[in-house]
PDB file of C-alpha atoms in Angstrom:
ATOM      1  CA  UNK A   1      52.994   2.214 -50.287  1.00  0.00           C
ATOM      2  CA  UNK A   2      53.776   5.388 -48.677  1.00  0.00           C
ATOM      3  CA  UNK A   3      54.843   5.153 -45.036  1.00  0.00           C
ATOM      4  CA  UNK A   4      54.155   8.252 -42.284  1.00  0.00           C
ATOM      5  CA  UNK A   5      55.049   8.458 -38.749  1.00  0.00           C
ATOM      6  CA  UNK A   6      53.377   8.518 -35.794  1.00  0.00           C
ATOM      7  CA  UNK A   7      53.287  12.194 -35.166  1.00  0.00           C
ATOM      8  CA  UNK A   8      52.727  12.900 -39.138  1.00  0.00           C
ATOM      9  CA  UNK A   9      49.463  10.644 -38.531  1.00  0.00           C
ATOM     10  CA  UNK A  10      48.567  12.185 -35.459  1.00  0.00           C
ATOM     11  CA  UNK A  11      48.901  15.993 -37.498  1.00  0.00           C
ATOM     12  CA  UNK A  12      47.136  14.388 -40.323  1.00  0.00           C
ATOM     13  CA  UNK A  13      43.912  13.419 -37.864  1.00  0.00           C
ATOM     14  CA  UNK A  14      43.774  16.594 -36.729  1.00  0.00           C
ATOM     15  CA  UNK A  15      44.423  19.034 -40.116  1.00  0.00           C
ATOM     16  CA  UNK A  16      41.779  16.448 -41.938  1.00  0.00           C
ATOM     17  CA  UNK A  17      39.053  17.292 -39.203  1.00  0.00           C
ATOM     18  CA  UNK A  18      39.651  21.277 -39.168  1.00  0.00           C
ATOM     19  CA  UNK A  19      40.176  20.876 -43.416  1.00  0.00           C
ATOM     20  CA  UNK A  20      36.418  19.219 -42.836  1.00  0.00           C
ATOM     21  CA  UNK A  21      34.861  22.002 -40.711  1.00  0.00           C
ATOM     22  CA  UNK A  22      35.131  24.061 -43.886  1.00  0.00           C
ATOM     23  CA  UNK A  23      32.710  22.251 -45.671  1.00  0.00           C
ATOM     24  CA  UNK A  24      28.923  21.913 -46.020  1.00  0.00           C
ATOM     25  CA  UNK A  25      27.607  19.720 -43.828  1.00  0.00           C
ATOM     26  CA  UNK A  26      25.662  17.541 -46.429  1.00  0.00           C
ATOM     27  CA  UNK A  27      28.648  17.762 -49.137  1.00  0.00           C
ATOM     28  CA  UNK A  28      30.945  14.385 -49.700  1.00  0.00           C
ATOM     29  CA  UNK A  29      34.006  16.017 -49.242  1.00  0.00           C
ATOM     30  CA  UNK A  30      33.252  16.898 -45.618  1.00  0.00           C
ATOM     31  CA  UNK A  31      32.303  13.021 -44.897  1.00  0.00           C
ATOM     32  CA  UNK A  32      35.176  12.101 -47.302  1.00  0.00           C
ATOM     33  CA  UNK A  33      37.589  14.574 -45.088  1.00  0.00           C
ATOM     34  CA  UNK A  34      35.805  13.045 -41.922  1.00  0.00           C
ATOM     35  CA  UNK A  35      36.906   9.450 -42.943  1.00  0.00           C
ATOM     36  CA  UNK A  36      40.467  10.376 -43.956  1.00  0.00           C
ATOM     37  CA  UNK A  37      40.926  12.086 -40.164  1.00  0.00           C
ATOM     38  CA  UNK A  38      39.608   8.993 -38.201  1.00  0.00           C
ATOM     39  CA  UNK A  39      41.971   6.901 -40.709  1.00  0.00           C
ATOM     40  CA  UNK A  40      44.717   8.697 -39.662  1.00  0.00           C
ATOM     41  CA  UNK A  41      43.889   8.853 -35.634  1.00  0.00           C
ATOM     42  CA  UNK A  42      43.172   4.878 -35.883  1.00  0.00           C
ATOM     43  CA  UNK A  43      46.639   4.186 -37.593  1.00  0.00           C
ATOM     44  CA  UNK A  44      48.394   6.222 -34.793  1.00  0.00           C
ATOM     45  CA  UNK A  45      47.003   4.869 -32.144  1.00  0.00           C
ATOM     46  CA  UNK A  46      48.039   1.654 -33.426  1.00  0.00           C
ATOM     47  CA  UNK A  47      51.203   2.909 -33.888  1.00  0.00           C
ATOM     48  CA  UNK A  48      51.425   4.355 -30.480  1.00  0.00           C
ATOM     49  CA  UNK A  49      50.036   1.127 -28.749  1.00  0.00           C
ATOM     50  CA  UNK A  50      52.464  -1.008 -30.284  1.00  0.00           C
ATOM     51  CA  UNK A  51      55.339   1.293 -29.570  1.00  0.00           C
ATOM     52  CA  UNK A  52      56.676   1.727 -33.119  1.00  0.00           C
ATOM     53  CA  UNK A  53      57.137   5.056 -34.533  1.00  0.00           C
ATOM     54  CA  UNK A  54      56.492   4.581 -38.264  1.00  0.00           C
ATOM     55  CA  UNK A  55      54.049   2.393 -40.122  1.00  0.00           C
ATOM     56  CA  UNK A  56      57.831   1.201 -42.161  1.00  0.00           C
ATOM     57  CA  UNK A  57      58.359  -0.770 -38.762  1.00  0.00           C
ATOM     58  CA  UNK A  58      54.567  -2.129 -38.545  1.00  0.00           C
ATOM     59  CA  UNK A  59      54.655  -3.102 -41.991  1.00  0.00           C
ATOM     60  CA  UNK A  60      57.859  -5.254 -41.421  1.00  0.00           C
ATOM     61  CA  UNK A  61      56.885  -6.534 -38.405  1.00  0.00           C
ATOM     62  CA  UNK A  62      53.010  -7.409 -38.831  1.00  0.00           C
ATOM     63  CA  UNK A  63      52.667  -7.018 -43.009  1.00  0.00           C
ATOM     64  CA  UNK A  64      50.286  -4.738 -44.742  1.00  0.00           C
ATOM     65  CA  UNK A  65      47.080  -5.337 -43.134  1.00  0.00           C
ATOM     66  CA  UNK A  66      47.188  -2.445 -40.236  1.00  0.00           C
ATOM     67  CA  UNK A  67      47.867  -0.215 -43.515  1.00  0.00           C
ATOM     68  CA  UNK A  68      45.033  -0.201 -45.229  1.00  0.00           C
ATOM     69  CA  UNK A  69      41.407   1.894 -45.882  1.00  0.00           C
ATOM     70  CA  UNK A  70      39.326  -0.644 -44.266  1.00  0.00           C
ATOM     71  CA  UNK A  71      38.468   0.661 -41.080  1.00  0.00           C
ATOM     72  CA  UNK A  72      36.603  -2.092 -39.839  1.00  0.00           C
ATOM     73  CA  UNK A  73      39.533  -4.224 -39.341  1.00  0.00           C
ATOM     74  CA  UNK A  74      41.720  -1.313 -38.033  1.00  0.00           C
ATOM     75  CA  UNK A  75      39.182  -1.309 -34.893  1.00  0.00           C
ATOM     76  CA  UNK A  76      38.991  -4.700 -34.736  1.00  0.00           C
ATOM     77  CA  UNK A  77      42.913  -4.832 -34.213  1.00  0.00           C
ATOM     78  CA  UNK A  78      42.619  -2.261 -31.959  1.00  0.00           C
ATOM     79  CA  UNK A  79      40.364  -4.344 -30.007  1.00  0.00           C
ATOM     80  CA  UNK A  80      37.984  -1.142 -30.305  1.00  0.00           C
ATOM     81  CA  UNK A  81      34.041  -1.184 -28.773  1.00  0.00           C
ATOM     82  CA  UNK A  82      33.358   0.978 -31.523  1.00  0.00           C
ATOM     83  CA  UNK A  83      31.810  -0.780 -35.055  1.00  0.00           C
ATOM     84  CA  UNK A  84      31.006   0.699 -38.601  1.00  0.00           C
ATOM     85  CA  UNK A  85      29.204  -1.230 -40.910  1.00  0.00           C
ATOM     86  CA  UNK A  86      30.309  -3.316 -43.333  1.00  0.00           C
ATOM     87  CA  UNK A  87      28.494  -1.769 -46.876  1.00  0.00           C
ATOM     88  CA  UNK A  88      26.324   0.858 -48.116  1.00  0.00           C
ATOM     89  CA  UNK A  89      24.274   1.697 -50.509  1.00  0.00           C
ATOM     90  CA  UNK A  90      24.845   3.905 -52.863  1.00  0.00           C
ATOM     91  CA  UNK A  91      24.025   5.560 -56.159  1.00  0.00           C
ATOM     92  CA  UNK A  92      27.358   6.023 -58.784  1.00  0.00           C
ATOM     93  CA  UNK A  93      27.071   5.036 -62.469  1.00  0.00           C
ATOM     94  CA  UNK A  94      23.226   4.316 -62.049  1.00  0.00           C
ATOM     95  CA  UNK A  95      19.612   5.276 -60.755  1.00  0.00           C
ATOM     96  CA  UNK A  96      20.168   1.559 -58.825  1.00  0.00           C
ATOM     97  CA  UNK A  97      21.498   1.610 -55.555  1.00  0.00           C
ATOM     98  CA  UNK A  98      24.873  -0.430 -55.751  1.00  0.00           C
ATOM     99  CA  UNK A  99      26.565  -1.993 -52.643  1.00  0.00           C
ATOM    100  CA  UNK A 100      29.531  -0.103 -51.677  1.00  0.00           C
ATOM    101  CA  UNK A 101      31.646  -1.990 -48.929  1.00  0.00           C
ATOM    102  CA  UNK A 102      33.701   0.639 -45.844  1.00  0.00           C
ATOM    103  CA  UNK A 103      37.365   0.276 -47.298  1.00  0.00           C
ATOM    104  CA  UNK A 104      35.981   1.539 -50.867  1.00  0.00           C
ATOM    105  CA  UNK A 105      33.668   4.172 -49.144  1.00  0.00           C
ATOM    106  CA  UNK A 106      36.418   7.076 -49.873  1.00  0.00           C
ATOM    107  CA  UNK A 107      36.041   6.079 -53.539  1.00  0.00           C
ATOM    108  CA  UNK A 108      32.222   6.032 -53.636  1.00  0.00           C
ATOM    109  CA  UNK A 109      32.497   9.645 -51.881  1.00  0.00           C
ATOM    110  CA  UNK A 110      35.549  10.950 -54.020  1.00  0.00           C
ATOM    111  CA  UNK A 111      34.064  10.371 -57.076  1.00  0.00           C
ATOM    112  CA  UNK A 112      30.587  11.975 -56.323  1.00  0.00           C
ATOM    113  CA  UNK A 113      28.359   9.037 -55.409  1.00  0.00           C
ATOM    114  CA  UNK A 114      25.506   9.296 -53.350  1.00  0.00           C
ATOM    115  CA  UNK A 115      23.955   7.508 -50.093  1.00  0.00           C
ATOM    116  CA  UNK A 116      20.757   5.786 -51.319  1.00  0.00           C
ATOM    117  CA  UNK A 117      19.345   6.309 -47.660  1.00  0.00           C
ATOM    118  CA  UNK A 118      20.256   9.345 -45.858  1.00  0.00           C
ATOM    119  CA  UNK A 119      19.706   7.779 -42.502  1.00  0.00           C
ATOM    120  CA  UNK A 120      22.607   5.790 -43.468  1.00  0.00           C
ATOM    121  CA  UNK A 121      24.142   8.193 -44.018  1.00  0.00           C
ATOM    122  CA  UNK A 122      23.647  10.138 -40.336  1.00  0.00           C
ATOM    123  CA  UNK A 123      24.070   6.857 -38.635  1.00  0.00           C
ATOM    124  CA  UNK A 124      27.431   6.405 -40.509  1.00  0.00           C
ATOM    125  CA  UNK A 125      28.648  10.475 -38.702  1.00  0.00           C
ATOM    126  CA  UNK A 126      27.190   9.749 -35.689  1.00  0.00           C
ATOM    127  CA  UNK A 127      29.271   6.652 -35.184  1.00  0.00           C
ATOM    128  CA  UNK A 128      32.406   8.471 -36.667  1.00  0.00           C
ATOM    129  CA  UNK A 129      31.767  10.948 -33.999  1.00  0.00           C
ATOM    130  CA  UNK A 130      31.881   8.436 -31.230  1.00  0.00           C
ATOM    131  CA  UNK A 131      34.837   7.123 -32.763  1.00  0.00           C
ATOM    132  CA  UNK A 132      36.459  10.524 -33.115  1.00  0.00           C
ATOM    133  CA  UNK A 133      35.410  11.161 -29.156  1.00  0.00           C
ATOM    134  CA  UNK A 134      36.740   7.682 -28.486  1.00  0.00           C
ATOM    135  CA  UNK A 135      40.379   8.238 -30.545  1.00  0.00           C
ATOM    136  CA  UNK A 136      40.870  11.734 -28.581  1.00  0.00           C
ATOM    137  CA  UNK A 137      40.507  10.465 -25.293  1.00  0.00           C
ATOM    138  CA  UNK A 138      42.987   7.382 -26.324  1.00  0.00           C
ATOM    139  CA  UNK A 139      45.618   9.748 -28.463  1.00  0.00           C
ATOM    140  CA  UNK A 140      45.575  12.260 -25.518  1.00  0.00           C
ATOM    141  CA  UNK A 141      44.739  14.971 -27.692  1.00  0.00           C
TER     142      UNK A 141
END
């Protein structure tokens, strides 16, 4: 595992979301981009409201589970208004729709599949949005 500060998380959330303003707005890697920033802005506000500067310290102090892709339980512990769901659908290796769970959504998108349903798809940005608005006001950005 590869452990970042607090400020190298809070310069990763915002290069991610200017990195995905240079994509199209249907393509993966702007949603895969997208997902990556809020990652990042979750983790350091974590950081930041538990007062530890690197996610070394929150690792030995709490164990693994604040470090990982599922974003879900990042909000959760952040005792966050804000929800995602839990799985998608999507299309990978076949014509048939395959359930694709949040933490392995970056997968899914990095290795080209596709949302089944767009409308999932829209619902997932808009609540990344409100998420984005939410970890902003909370970061101090």
């Amino acid at each position: 595992m590869i452990h970042v500060s607090q400020k190298n998380l809070d310069k990763s959330y915002r290069h991610f979301k200017q990195e995905c303003k240079k994509n199209h707005p249907t393509s993966n890697a702007k949603l895969l981009l997208f997902i990556y920033a809020i990652e990042c802005g979750i983790k350091a506000l974590l950081l930041k409201r538990k007062n530890i500067k690197d996610t070394f310290k929150l690792q030995a102090r709490e164990g693994t589970g604040n470090l990982s892709h599922d974003l879900r339980g990042l909000l959760t512990r952040l005792r966050s208004p804000h929800r995602l769901p839990e799985n998608f659908k999507f299309i990978t290796r076949v014509k048939t729709p395959e359930t694709v769970s949040l933490p392995d959504l970056h997968q899914a998108l990095r290795y080209g599949g596709t949302f089944s349903d767009s409308d999932e798809k829209k619902k997932l940005e808009k609540k990344l949005k409100i998420i984005d608005s939410w970890l902003q006001e909370e970061l101090a950005l």
